[in-house]
Coordinates of C-alpha atoms in Angstrom, one line a residue:
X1 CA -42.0 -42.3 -13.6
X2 CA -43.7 -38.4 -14.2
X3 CA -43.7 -38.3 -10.6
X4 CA -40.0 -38.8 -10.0
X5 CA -38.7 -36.6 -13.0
X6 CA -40.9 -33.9 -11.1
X7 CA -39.3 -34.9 -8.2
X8 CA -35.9 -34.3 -9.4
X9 CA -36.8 -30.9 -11.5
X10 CA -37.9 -29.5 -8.1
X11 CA -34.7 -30.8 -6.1
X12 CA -32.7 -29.2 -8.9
X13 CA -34.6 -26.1 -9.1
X14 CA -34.4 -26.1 -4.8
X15 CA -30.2 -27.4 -4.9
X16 CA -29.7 -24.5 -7.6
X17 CA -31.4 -21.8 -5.2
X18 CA -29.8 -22.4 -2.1
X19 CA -26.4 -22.7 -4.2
X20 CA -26.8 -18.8 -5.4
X21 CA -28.1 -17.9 -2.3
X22 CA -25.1 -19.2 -0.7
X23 CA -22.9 -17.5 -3.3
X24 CA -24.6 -14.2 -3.2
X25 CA -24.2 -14.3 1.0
X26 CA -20.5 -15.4 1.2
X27 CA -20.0 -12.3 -1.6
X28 CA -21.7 -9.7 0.1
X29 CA -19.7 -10.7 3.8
X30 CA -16.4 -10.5 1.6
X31 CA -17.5 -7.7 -0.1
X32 CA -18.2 -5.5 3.3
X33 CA -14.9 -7.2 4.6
X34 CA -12.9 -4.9 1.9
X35 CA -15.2 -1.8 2.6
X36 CA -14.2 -1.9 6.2
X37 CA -10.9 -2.2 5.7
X38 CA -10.2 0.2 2.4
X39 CA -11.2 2.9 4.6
X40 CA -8.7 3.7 8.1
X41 CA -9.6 6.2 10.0
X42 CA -7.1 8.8 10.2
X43 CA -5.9 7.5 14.0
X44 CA -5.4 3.8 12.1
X45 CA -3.5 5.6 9.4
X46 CA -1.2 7.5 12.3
X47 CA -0.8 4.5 14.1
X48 CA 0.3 2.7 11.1
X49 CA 2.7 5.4 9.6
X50 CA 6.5 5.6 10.3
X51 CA 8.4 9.5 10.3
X52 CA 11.4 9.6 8.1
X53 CA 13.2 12.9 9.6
X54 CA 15.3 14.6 7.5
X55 CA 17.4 13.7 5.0
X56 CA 20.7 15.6 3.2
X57 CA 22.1 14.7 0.2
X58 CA 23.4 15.5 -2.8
X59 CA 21.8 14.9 -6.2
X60 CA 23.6 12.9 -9.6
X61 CA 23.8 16.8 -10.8
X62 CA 25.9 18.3 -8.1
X63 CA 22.2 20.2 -6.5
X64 CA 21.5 18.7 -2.8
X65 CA 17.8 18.0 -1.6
X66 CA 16.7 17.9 1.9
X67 CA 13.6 16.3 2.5
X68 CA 11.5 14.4 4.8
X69 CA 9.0 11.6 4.6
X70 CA 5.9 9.7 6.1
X71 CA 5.1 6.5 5.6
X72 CA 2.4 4.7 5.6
X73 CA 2.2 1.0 5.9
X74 CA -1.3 -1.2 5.5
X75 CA -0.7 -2.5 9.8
X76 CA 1.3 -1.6 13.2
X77 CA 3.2 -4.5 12.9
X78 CA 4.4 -3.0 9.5
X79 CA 5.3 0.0 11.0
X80 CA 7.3 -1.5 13.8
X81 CA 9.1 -3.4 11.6
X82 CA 10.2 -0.2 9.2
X83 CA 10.9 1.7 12.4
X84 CA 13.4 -0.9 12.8
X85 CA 14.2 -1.0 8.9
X86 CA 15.1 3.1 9.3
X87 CA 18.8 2.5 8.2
X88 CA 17.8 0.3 5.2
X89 CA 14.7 2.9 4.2
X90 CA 17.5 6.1 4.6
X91 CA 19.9 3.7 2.4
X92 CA 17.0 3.5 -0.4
X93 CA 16.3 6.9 0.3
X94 CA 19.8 8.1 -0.6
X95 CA 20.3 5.8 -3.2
X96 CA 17.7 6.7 -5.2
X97 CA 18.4 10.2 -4.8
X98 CA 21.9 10.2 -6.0
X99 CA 21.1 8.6 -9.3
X100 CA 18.7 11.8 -10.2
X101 CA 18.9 15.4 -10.9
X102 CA 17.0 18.3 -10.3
X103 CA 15.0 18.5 -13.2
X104 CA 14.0 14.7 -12.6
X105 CA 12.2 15.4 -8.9
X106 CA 10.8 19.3 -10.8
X107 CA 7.3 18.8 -10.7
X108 CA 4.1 16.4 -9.6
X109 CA 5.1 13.4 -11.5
X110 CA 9.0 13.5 -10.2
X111 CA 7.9 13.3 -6.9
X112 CA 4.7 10.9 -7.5
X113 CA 7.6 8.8 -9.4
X114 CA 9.8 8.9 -6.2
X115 CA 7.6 8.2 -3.9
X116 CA 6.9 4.5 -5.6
X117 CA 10.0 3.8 -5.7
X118 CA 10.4 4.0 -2.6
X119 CA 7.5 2.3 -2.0
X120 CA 8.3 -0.3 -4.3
X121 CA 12.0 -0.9 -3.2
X122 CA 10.7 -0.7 0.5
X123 CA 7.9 -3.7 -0.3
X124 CA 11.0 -5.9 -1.5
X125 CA 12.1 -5.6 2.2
X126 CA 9.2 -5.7 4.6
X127 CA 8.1 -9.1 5.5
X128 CA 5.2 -7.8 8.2
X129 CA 2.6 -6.2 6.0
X130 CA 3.2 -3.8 3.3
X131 CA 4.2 0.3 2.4
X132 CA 0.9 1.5 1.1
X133 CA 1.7 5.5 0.5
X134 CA 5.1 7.2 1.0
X135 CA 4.6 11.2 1.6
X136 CA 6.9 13.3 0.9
X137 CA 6.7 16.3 3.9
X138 CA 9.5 18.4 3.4
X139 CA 11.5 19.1 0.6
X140 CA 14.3 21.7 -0.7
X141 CA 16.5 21.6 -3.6
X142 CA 19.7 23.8 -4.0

């Protein structure tokens, strides 16, 4: 009877072990997974990034802005896709745009406010991966 509740302590004790072994191994492969992939290179990030050229238009207050944009989407199969998506991404583009005024894109957080919009409304489109950073590469106002 002392010999098999000895018996079972030690298969618990040895069950338990190789359980949080298991658990620490499966955590550290997922774990180096997201390091890997957190961190493109900047020829993956190229690769992956669509050019919006230039856009005219006029804002809500009567000013125009003339900007430009990159994109950058999380795959190349994301960025085909928006490369193909360019009329729907200028529509968003302009749209936004006409709803605000000067004084709403003066400033770091107009534009960091822009750009995820953009970012956002383009997410509610793309169906191949995802818009991870819009960049905004050119910009006037008048």
């Amino acid at each position: 009877m002392k010999k098999n509740k000895l018996l079972t302590i030690m298969l618990i004790i040895l069950i338990t072990i190789t359980l949080i072994g298991v658990v620490i191994f499966v955590l550290l492969t997922q774990f180096n997974k997201q390091n890997s992939s957190l961190n493109p290179t900047i020829d993956e990030i190229i690769e992956a990034s669509v050019d919006v050229p230039e856009i005219t238009t006029n804002l809500a207050d009567n000013n125009f802005v003339k900007l430009t944009l990159k994109i950058q989407t999380d795959s190349k199969n994301a960025a085909e896709e928006l490369t193909k998506r360019d009329f729907q991404t200028n529509n968003i583009v302009i749209q936004e745009l006409s709803e605000m005024t000067e004084e709403d894109l003066q400033g770091k957080q107009g534009k960091i406010l822009f750009e995820s919009t953009i970012k956002s409304k383009l997410n509610e489109l793309m169906q191949e991966g995802e818009v991870q950073q819009v960049y905004i590469t050119s910009y006037i106002i008048q």
